[in-house]
Amino acid sequence: MYFYIYDSFLQEKKYKRTISKIETRLATLDISGSKRRLTALKSVQEIVRSLSKNESPTIVVIGNDQTFCKAATAMAGTDSVLGFIPVKKDSEMAKILGIPVNEYACDIVSARRVEKLKFGEVNGKKFFSSISFNASKTILKADQKYQIIPQKTKKIKIVNLDLLRFNKADESEDFKRIASNPKDDYLEILMGRPGKKFLFFKRKQELDSLFFVEKLEIKPKKSKYSVDINIDKGKDKIQAPATVNVSNQDISIIVGKDRLI
Amino acid sequence: MLGKNQKIKPEDAETIIGAGVKVDGTFTAFGNVIVKGQLLGSLKTESDVSIKEGGSVDADIKAKNASIAGKVDGNLEVNQKIQLANSAKVTGDINCQVLSIEEGAILQGNCKVGGEKNATPEPEVETEE
């Protein structure tokens, strides 16, 4: 049984035509299903939890990366399958999972090529894509073996599933580091300088350190420091000290042929 | 379009210690290690180590190959080749099969180059009497 969760921003008039094309394509492929709409009162987590009670449902998110990540974490450990129809052209999850945007994604949902992917966990709270925080006030302890002490570094990103926009460490080498691997038991730590925008001035993000860890402790350098850890590029935050590791629960996700994972 | 073969596998991953980062402790990596920052403690990998100009390592290093353009204060035990660039400064003993030193490199320590490789013990064979 297919269930479609429509993101709240799709109620805007400008998306009417896109939605109509998606629904027509789903009907053509004979994979139409029950619809649920996100509102201010109904969160994606609530909807996913209630739909997961059905027998082996396929839940498809029509919307943006943040909603998709929230749906994924809410589905952890269930036997549901998650699909994604991105409607934003800049969707990074779409690039990683090899899914085209808008109605073209319906064919990927219909083909049902499923991969099992893992989650990251920060203080027991799951994240699907990445967490990030300010580097200048933190010390990291990796796998109980070594400390990573940021000195001139400003930003730290711990990645389960994301694109790795990475500086070439050596110009002579052809770096093939495009996306992280969410199927192994490791998380990627990226460190560097964040991008900045000020009036017409724009500085690109520069990440120049990369580590692979199984378990990581994030601690403030001084007890008086407060460090906010931002989860999945959304509004959810938790405070350090925190322990980060790969979750033992996974999720089945529909992916495309051109996926990067 | 990016192909799906362009993903990270842990075994061929490259750990990179960037210029603004200091690592302190027992550092063991899967694949190649590139040091542009600072490392204290010990460094071990089954693949290659590359210490870039400006990089500083105050640790014993065990690796397959080592290419050094920065500063190393510690012993190097390398299975195959060590390359010292003209900007390299090494204080410590070196043990490897092949050593290449560019003009201008500084090396203070004992060198053991060539000779027998670390022999793997032959399996014991049980014989019936």
PDB file of C-alpha atoms in Angstrom, chain A residues 145-153 164 166 169-170 173 175-181 183-184 186 188 191 208-212 257-261, chain B residues 1-10 12-28 30 32 34 36-38 40 50 52:
ATOM      1  CA  LYS A 145      41.767   6.728  21.355  1.00  0.00           C
ATOM      2  CA  TYR A 146      42.583  10.243  20.287  1.00  0.00           C
ATOM      3  CA  GLN A 147      41.466  13.821  20.700  1.00  0.00           C
ATOM      4  CA  ILE A 148      40.732  16.156  17.821  1.00  0.00           C
ATOM      5  CA  ILE A 149      41.408  19.724  18.878  1.00  0.00           C
ATOM      6  CA  PRO A 150      40.170  22.394  16.446  1.00  0.00           C
ATOM      7  CA  GLN A 151      42.553  25.358  16.368  1.00  0.00           C
ATOM      8  CA  LYS A 152      41.819  27.619  13.405  1.00  0.00           C
ATOM      9  CA  THR A 153      38.821  25.554  12.373  1.00  0.00           C
ATOM     10  CA  LEU A 164      30.979  15.881   0.957  1.00  0.00           C
ATOM     11  CA  PHE A 166      35.612  18.812   0.143  1.00  0.00           C
ATOM     12  CA  ALA A 169      44.081  17.988  -0.246  1.00  0.00           C
ATOM     13  CA  ASP A 170      46.525  17.421  -3.047  1.00  0.00           C
ATOM     14  CA  GLU A 173      45.104  13.588  -6.929  1.00  0.00           C
ATOM     15  CA  PHE A 175      39.482  13.146  -5.337  1.00  0.00           C
ATOM     16  CA  LYS A 176      36.459  10.946  -5.734  1.00  0.00           C
ATOM     17  CA  ARG A 177      34.990  11.864  -2.410  1.00  0.00           C
ATOM     18  CA  ILE A 178      31.490  12.880  -3.396  1.00  0.00           C
ATOM     19  CA  ALA A 179      29.094  11.377  -0.885  1.00  0.00           C
ATOM     20  CA  SER A 180      29.386   9.662   2.481  1.00  0.00           C
ATOM     21  CA  ASN A 181      28.679   5.978   2.956  1.00  0.00           C
ATOM     22  CA  LYS A 183      25.903   1.607   4.949  1.00  0.00           C
ATOM     23  CA  ASP A 184      29.120   1.194   6.943  1.00  0.00           C
ATOM     24  CA  TYR A 186      31.500   4.820  10.398  1.00  0.00           C
ATOM     25  CA  GLU A 188      32.562  11.081   8.584  1.00  0.00           C
ATOM     26  CA  MET A 191      36.056  20.266   9.603  1.00  0.00           C
ATOM     27  CA  ASP A 208      39.939  20.620   4.775  1.00  0.00           C
ATOM     28  CA  SER A 209      39.886  17.887   7.433  1.00  0.00           C
ATOM     29  CA  LEU A 210      38.269  14.483   7.186  1.00  0.00           C
ATOM     30  CA  PHE A 211      38.148  11.697   9.784  1.00  0.00           C
ATOM     31  CA  PHE A 212      36.255   8.421  10.003  1.00  0.00           C
ATOM     32  CA  LYS A 257      20.113   3.936 -10.553  1.00  0.00           C
ATOM     33  CA  ASP A 258      22.353   7.027 -10.462  1.00  0.00           C
ATOM     34  CA  ARG A 259      22.715   7.115  -6.684  1.00  0.00           C
ATOM     35  CA  LEU A 260      26.028   8.124  -5.111  1.00  0.00           C
ATOM     36  CA  ILE A 261      25.868   5.621  -2.263  1.00  0.00           C
TER      37      ILE A 261
ATOM     38  CA  MET B   1      26.447  13.139 -13.925  1.00  0.00           C
ATOM     39  CA  LEU B   2      28.282  11.642 -10.990  1.00  0.00           C
ATOM     40  CA  GLY B   3      28.600   7.892 -11.088  1.00  0.00           C
ATOM     41  CA  LYS B   4      27.703   5.636  -8.190  1.00  0.00           C
ATOM     42  CA  ASN B   5      31.303   4.356  -8.073  1.00  0.00           C
ATOM     43  CA  GLN B   6      32.266   7.746  -6.627  1.00  0.00           C
ATOM     44  CA  LYS B   7      31.599   6.810  -3.028  1.00  0.00           C
ATOM     45  CA  ILE B   8      33.828   6.348  -0.024  1.00  0.00           C
ATOM     46  CA  LYS B   9      34.848   2.892   1.003  1.00  0.00           C
ATOM     47  CA  PRO B  10      36.487   2.823   4.436  1.00  0.00           C
ATOM     48  CA  ASP B  12      40.460   3.254   0.580  1.00  0.00           C
ATOM     49  CA  ALA B  13      39.427   6.338   2.514  1.00  0.00           C
ATOM     50  CA  GLU B  14      41.937   9.067   3.134  1.00  0.00           C
ATOM     51  CA  THR B  15      42.033  10.672   6.525  1.00  0.00           C
ATOM     52  CA  ILE B  16      43.039  14.291   6.267  1.00  0.00           C
ATOM     53  CA  ILE B  17      44.290  16.283   9.234  1.00  0.00           C
ATOM     54  CA  GLY B  18      43.813  19.841   7.997  1.00  0.00           C
ATOM     55  CA  ALA B  19      45.983  22.861   8.739  1.00  0.00           C
ATOM     56  CA  GLY B  20      43.769  24.166  11.562  1.00  0.00           C
ATOM     57  CA  VAL B  21      43.530  20.889  13.459  1.00  0.00           C
ATOM     58  CA  LYS B  22      45.600  19.172  16.154  1.00  0.00           C
ATOM     59  CA  VAL B  23      45.258  15.441  16.872  1.00  0.00           C
ATOM     60  CA  ASP B  24      46.533  14.013  20.142  1.00  0.00           C
ATOM     61  CA  GLY B  25      46.622  10.275  20.934  1.00  0.00           C
ATOM     62  CA  THR B  26      46.891   6.874  19.287  1.00  0.00           C
ATOM     63  CA  PHE B  27      45.791   7.481  15.721  1.00  0.00           C
ATOM     64  CA  THR B  28      45.014   4.397  13.653  1.00  0.00           C
ATOM     65  CA  PHE B  30      42.030   2.611   7.467  1.00  0.00           C
ATOM     66  CA  ASN B  32      46.057   6.809   3.414  1.00  0.00           C
ATOM     67  CA  ILE B  34      47.464  13.156   4.869  1.00  0.00           C
ATOM     68  CA  LYS B  36      48.675  19.244   6.982  1.00  0.00           C
ATOM     69  CA  GLY B  37      48.108  20.103  10.648  1.00  0.00           C
ATOM     70  CA  GLN B  38      49.604  18.771  13.872  1.00  0.00           C
ATOM     71  CA  LEU B  40      51.019  14.097  18.647  1.00  0.00           C
ATOM     72  CA  SER B  50      51.899  11.959   3.500  1.00  0.00           C
ATOM     73  CA  LYS B  52      52.658  18.054   3.724  1.00  0.00           C
TER      74      LYS B  52
END
